[in-house]
Coordinates of C-alpha atoms in Angstrom, one line a residue:
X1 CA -7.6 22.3 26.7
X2 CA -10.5 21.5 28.9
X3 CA -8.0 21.4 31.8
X4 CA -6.8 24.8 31.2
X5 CA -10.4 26.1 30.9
X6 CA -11.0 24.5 34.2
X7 CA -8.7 26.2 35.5
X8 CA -9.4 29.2 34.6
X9 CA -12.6 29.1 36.1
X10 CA -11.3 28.3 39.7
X11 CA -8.3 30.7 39.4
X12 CA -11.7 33.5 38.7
X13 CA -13.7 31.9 41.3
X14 CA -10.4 32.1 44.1
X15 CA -9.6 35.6 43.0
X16 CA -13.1 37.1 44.2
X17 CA -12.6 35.2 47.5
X18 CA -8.6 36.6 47.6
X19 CA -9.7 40.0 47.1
X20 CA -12.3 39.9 49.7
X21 CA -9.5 38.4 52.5
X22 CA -5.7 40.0 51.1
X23 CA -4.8 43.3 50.5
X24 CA -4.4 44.2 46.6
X25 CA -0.9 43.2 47.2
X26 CA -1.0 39.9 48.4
X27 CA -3.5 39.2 45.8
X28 CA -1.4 39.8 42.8
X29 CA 1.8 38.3 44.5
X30 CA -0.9 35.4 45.1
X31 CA -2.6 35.1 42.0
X32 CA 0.6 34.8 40.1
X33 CA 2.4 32.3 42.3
X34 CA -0.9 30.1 41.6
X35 CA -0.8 31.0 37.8
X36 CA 3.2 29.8 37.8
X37 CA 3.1 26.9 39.9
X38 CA 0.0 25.4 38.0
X39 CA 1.3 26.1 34.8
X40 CA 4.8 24.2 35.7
X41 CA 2.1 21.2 37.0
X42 CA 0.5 21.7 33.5
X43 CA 3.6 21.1 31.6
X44 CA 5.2 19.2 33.9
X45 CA 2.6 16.2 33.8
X46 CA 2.5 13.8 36.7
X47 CA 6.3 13.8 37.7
X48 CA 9.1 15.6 40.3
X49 CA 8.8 18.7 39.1
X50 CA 5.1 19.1 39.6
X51 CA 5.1 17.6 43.1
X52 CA 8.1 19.8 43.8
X53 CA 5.3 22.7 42.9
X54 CA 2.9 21.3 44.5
X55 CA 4.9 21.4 47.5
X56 CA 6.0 24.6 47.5
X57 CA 2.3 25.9 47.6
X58 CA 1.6 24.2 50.6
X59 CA 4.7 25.2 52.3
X60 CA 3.9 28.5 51.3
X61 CA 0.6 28.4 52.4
X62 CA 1.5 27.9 55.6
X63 CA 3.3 31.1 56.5
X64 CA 0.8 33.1 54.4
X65 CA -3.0 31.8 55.0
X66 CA -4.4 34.3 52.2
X67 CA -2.2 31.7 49.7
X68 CA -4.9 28.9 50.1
X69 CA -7.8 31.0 48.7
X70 CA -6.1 29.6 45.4
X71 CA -5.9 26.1 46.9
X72 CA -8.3 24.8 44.9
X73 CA -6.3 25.1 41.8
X74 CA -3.8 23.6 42.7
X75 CA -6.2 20.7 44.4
X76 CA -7.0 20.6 40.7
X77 CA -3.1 19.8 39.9
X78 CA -3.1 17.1 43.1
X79 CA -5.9 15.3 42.2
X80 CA -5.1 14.4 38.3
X81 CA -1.5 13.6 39.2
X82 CA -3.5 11.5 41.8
X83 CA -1.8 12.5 45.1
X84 CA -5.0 12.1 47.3
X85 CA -1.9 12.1 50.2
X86 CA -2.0 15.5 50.2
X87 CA -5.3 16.3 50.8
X88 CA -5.5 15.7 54.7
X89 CA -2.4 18.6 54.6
X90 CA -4.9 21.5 53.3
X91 CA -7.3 20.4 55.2
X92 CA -5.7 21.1 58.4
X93 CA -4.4 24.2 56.8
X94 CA -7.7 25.0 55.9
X95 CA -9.1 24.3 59.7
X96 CA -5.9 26.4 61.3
X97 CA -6.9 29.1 59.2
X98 CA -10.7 29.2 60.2
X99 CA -9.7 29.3 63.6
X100 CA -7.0 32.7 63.4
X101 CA -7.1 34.6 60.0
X102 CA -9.8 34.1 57.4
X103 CA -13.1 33.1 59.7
X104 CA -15.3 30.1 59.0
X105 CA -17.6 31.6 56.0
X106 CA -13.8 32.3 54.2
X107 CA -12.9 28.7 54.3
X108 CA -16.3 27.5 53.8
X109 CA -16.4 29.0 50.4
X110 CA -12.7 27.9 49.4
X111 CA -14.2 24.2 51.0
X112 CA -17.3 24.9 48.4
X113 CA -14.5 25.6 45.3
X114 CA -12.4 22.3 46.6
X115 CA -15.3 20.1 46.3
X116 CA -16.0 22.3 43.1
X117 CA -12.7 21.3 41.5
X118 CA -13.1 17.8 42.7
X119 CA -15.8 17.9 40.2
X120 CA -14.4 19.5 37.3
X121 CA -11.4 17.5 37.6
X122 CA -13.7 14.2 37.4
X123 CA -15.7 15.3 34.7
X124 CA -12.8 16.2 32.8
X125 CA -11.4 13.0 33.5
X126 CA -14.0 10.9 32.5
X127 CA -14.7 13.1 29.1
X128 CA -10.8 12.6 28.0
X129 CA -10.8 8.9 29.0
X130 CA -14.0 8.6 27.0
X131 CA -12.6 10.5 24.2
X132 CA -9.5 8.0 24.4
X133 CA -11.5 5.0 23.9
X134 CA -13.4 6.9 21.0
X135 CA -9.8 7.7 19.3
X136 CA -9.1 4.0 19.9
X137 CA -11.8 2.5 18.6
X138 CA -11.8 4.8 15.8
X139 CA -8.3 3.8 14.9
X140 CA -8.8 -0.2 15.3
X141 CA -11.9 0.6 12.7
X142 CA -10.8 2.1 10.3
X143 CA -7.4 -0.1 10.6
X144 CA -9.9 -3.0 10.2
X145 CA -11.6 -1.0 7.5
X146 CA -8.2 -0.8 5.8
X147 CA -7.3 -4.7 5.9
X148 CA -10.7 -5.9 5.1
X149 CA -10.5 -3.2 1.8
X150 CA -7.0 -4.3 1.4
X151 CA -8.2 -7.8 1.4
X152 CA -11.3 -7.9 -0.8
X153 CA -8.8 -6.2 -3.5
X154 CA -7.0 -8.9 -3.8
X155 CA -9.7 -10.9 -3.3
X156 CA -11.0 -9.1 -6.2
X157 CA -8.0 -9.0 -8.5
X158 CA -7.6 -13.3 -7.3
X159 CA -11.3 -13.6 -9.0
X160 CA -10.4 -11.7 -11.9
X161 CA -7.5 -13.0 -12.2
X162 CA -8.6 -16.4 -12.1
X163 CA -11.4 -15.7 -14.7
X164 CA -9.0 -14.4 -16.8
X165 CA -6.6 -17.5 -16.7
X166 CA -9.5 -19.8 -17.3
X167 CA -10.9 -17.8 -20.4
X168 CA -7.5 -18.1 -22.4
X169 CA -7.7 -21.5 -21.5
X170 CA -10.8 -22.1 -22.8
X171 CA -10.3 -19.9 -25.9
X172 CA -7.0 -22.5 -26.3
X173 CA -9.4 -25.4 -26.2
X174 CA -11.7 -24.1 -28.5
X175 CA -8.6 -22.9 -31.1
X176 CA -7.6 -26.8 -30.7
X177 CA -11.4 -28.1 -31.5
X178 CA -11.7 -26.2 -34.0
X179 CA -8.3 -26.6 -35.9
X180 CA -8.5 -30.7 -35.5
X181 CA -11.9 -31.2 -36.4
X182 CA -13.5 -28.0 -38.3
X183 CA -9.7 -27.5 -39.5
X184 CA -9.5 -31.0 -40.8
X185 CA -13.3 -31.5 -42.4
X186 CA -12.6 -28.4 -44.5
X187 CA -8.8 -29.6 -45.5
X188 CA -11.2 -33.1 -46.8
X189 CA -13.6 -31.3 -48.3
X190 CA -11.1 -29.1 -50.4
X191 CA -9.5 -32.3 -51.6
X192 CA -12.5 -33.5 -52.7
X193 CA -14.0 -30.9 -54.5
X194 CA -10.6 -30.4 -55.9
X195 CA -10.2 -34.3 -57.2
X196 CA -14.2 -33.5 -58.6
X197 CA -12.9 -30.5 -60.6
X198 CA -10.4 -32.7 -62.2
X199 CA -12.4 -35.4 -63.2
X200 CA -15.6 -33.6 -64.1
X201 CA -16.0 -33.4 -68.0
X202 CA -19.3 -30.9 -67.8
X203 CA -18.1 -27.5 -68.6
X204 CA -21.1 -26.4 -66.3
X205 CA -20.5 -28.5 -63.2
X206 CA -16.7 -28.2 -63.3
X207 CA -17.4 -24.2 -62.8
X208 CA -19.8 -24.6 -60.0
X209 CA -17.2 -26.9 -58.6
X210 CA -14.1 -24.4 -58.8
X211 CA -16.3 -21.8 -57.5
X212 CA -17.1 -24.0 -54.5
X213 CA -13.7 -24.8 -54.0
X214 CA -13.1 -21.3 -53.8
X215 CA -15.4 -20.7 -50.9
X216 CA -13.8 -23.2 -48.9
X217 CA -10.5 -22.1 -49.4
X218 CA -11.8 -18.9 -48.2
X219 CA -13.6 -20.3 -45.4
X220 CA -10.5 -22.4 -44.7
X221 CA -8.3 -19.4 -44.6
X222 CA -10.5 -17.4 -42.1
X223 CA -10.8 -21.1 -40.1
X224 CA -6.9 -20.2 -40.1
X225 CA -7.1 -16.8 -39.2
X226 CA -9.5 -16.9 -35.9
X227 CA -7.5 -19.9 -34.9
X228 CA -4.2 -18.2 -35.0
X229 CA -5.8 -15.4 -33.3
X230 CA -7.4 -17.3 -30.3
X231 CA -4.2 -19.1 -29.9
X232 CA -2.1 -16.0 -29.7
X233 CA -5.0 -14.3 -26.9
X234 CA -5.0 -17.3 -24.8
X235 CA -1.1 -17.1 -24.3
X236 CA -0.4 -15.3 -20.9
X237 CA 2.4 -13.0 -21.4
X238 CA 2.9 -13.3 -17.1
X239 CA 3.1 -17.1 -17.0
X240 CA 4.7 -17.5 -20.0
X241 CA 7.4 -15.4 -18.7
X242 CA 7.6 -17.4 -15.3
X243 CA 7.8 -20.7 -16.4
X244 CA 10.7 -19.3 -18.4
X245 CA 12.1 -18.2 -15.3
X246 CA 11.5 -21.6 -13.6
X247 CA 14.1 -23.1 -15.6
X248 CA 16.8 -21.2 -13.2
X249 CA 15.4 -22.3 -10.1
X250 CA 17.4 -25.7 -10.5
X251 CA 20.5 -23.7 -10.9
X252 CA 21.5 -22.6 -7.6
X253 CA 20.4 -19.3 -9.1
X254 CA 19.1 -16.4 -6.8
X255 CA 16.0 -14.6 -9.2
X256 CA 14.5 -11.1 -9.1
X257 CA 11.5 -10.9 -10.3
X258 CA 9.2 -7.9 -10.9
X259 CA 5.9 -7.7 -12.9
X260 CA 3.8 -4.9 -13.5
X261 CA 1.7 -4.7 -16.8
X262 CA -2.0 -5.0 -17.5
X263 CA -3.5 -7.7 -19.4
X264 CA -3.8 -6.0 -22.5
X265 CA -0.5 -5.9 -23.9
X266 CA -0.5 -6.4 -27.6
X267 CA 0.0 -9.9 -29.3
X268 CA 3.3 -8.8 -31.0
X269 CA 4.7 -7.4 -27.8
X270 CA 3.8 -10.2 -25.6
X271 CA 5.6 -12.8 -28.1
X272 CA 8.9 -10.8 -28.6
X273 CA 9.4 -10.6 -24.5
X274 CA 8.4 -14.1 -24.3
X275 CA 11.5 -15.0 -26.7
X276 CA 13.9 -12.6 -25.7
X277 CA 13.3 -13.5 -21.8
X278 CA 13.4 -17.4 -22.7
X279 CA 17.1 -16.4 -24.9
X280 CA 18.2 -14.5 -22.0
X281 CA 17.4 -17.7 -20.1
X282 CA 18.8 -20.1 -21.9
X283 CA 22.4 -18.0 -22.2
X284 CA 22.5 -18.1 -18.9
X285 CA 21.9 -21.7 -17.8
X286 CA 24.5 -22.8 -21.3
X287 CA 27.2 -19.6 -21.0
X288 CA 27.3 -17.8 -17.6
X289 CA 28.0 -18.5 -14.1
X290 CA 25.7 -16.0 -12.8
X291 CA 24.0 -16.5 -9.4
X292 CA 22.0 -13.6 -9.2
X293 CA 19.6 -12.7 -12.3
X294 CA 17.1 -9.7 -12.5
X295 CA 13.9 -9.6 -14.6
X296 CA 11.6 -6.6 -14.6
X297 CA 8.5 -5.9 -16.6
X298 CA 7.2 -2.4 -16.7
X299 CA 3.9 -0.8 -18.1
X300 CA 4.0 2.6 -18.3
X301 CA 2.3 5.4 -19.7
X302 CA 3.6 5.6 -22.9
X303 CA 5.8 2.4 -23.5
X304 CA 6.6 -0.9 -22.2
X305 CA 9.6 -1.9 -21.2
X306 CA 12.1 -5.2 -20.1
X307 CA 15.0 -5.3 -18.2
X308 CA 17.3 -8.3 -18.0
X309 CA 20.2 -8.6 -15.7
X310 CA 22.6 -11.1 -14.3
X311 CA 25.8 -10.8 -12.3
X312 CA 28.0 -13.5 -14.9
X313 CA 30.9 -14.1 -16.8
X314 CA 30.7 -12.3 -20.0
X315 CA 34.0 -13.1 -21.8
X316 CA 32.0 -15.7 -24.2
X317 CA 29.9 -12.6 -25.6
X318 CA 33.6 -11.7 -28.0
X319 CA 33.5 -15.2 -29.5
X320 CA 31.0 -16.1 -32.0
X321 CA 28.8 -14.7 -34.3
X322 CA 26.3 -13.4 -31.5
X323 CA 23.2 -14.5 -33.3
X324 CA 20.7 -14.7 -29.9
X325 CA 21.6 -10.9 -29.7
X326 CA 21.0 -9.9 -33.2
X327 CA 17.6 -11.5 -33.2
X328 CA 16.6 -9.6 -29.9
X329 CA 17.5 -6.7 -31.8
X330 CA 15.8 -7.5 -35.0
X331 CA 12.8 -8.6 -33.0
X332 CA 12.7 -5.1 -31.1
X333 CA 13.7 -2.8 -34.1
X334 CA 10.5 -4.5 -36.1
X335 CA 8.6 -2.8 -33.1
X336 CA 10.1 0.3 -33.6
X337 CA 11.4 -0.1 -29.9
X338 CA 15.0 0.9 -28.2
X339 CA 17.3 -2.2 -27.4
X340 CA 20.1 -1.6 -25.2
X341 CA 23.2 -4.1 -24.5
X342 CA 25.3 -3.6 -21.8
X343 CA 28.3 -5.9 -20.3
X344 CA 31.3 -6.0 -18.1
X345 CA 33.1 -7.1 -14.9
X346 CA 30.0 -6.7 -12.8
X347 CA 27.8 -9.0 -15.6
X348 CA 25.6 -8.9 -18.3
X349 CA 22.3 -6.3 -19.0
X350 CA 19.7 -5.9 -21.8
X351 CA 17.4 -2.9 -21.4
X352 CA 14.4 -3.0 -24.0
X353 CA 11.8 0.3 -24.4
X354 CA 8.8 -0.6 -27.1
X355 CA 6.5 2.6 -27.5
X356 CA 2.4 2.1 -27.2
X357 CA 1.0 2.3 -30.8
X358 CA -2.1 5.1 -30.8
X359 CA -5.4 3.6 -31.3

């Protein structure tokens, strides 16, 4: 764009000097020579068909001396395809002309506009290679703006991760502390105070005993409770179902495996995936000749979902009673989910839906 306006200026600049040397004729035929053959340089870039213009405005320029009043347009053209060989060529034009047609003060004022495009055309230059760099720079930043974002996410998500992994370990350490040794001292105790019910003859102090044997019962039953529930929260529904996985790796087995849910998948959810994935598993290492097996976990809005696949023989599914299948089943129809069997020539394929209770 700043070309064109550049241009524009000189083509005004040479017409005031054009009118005041050619007739009105020659100035229009002139003027829109210079218009066509700078606009083919335009277009053109830096390659034949520009010099080929190029050259035809100095050949033509050189039966008709009025032509290089527009000579520093197309300088303009010469000097940004970089064609400095041309320049010793209008100059002689320019100094045959002085000396028969236009007169000195013409050509002094079309050598004023030359140097004057020699200018623009610099300045023009130097802006766009500036604004070059800018772009580049400005690209390589925000590139590095990207990979450095893209790298503290995962970053991010590793340290979350990571804190995550080490909290259900720790919550597993404290469910084992507390069910040998809190678990244990209460089981005692309710012995004890049970054995002291037994043998106590004082209607009074045998009824203070049952009633403390009551309250540790109770307290031994919520020991139960928050031990079974820390247990279930420190199992991790993603590495439990990978080192399920692992047990194909020895099997010449090529695995797919895709995992996309969030860490809050409910404790009844996570355990019937776990099973059916480590069933799926085990049919195939015992049953099929499969070498390629798919497993895909999926969160979305509304429901979770499991996908099982492999590429095996699945003639032995017709024998037997096919109780591995009709657990999967029982465990996904307690879940009010959708489970889907599928087999033939091309293998074997479970497709499992469970819908997200409401709060």
């Amino acid at each position: 764009m700043r070309k064109i306006t550049d241009k524009l200026l000189l083509l005004v600049c040479c017409l005031f000097v054009s009118v005041s040397v050619c007739s009105g004729a020659q100035t229009v035929v002139f003027l829109l020579l210079t218009v066509s053959l700078t606009a083919v340089c335009q277009l053109a870039g830096n390659g034949r068909v520009s010099l080929a213009s190029e050259l035809v405005f100095l050949a033509i320029s050189m039966f008709y001396p009025g032509m290089l009043c527009y000579a520093p347009v197309i300088l303009y053209d010469i000097m940004c395809d970089k064609r400095a060989y041309f320049l010793p060529v209008i100059a002689v034009e320019l100094i045959y002309t002085a000396t028969t047609d236009a007169g000195i003060p013409t050509v002094l004022m079309i050598a004023v506009l030359c140097t004057m495009s020699f200018v623009q055309m610099t300045r023009t230059a130097e802006i766009t290679s500036l604004e070059e760099k800018y772009k580049i720079s400005r690209d390589s930043f925000a590139e590095q703006n990207n990979s450095l974002s893209e790298k503290n996410r995962h970053l991010r998500e590793k340290q979350d991760n990571d804190i995550r992994v080490a909290t259900l370990k720790e919550r597993n350490r404290i469910a084992r502390e507390i069910h040998d040794n809190v678990g244990h001292l209460l089981s005692r105790s309710i012995l004890q105070v049970g054995a002291l019910c037994i043998t106590e003859q004082d209607t009074l102090r045998k009824e203070s005993l049952e009633s403390l044997n009551e309250t540790l019962n109770s307290a031994m039953t919520t020991v139960r409770q928050s031990v079974h529930n820390l247990h279930d929260d420190s199992i991790d529904l993603k590495n439990a179902v990978s080192e399920a996985i692992r047990a194909l790796e020895g099997e010449d087995i090529e695995i797919m495996y895709e995992y996309g849910m969030s860490n809050e998948v409910p404790n009844n959810v996570k355990f019937s995936f776990i099973s059916i994935v480590k069933e799926c598993v085990s049919n195939v290492v015992k049953h099929s000749n499969a070498d390629k097996v798919s497993v895909i976990l999926r969160e979305h809005p509304g429901f979770y979902q499991l996908m099982f696949e492999d590429n095996g023989d699945c003639s032995d599914i017709h024998k037997g009673n096919g109780i591995g299948l009709d657990n999967m089943k029982s465990r996904v129809d307690d879940l009010g989910g959708f489970f889907s069997v599928s087999y033939d020539e091309k293998g074997f394929r479970i497709f499992i839906t469970i819908k997200k209770q409401s709060e």
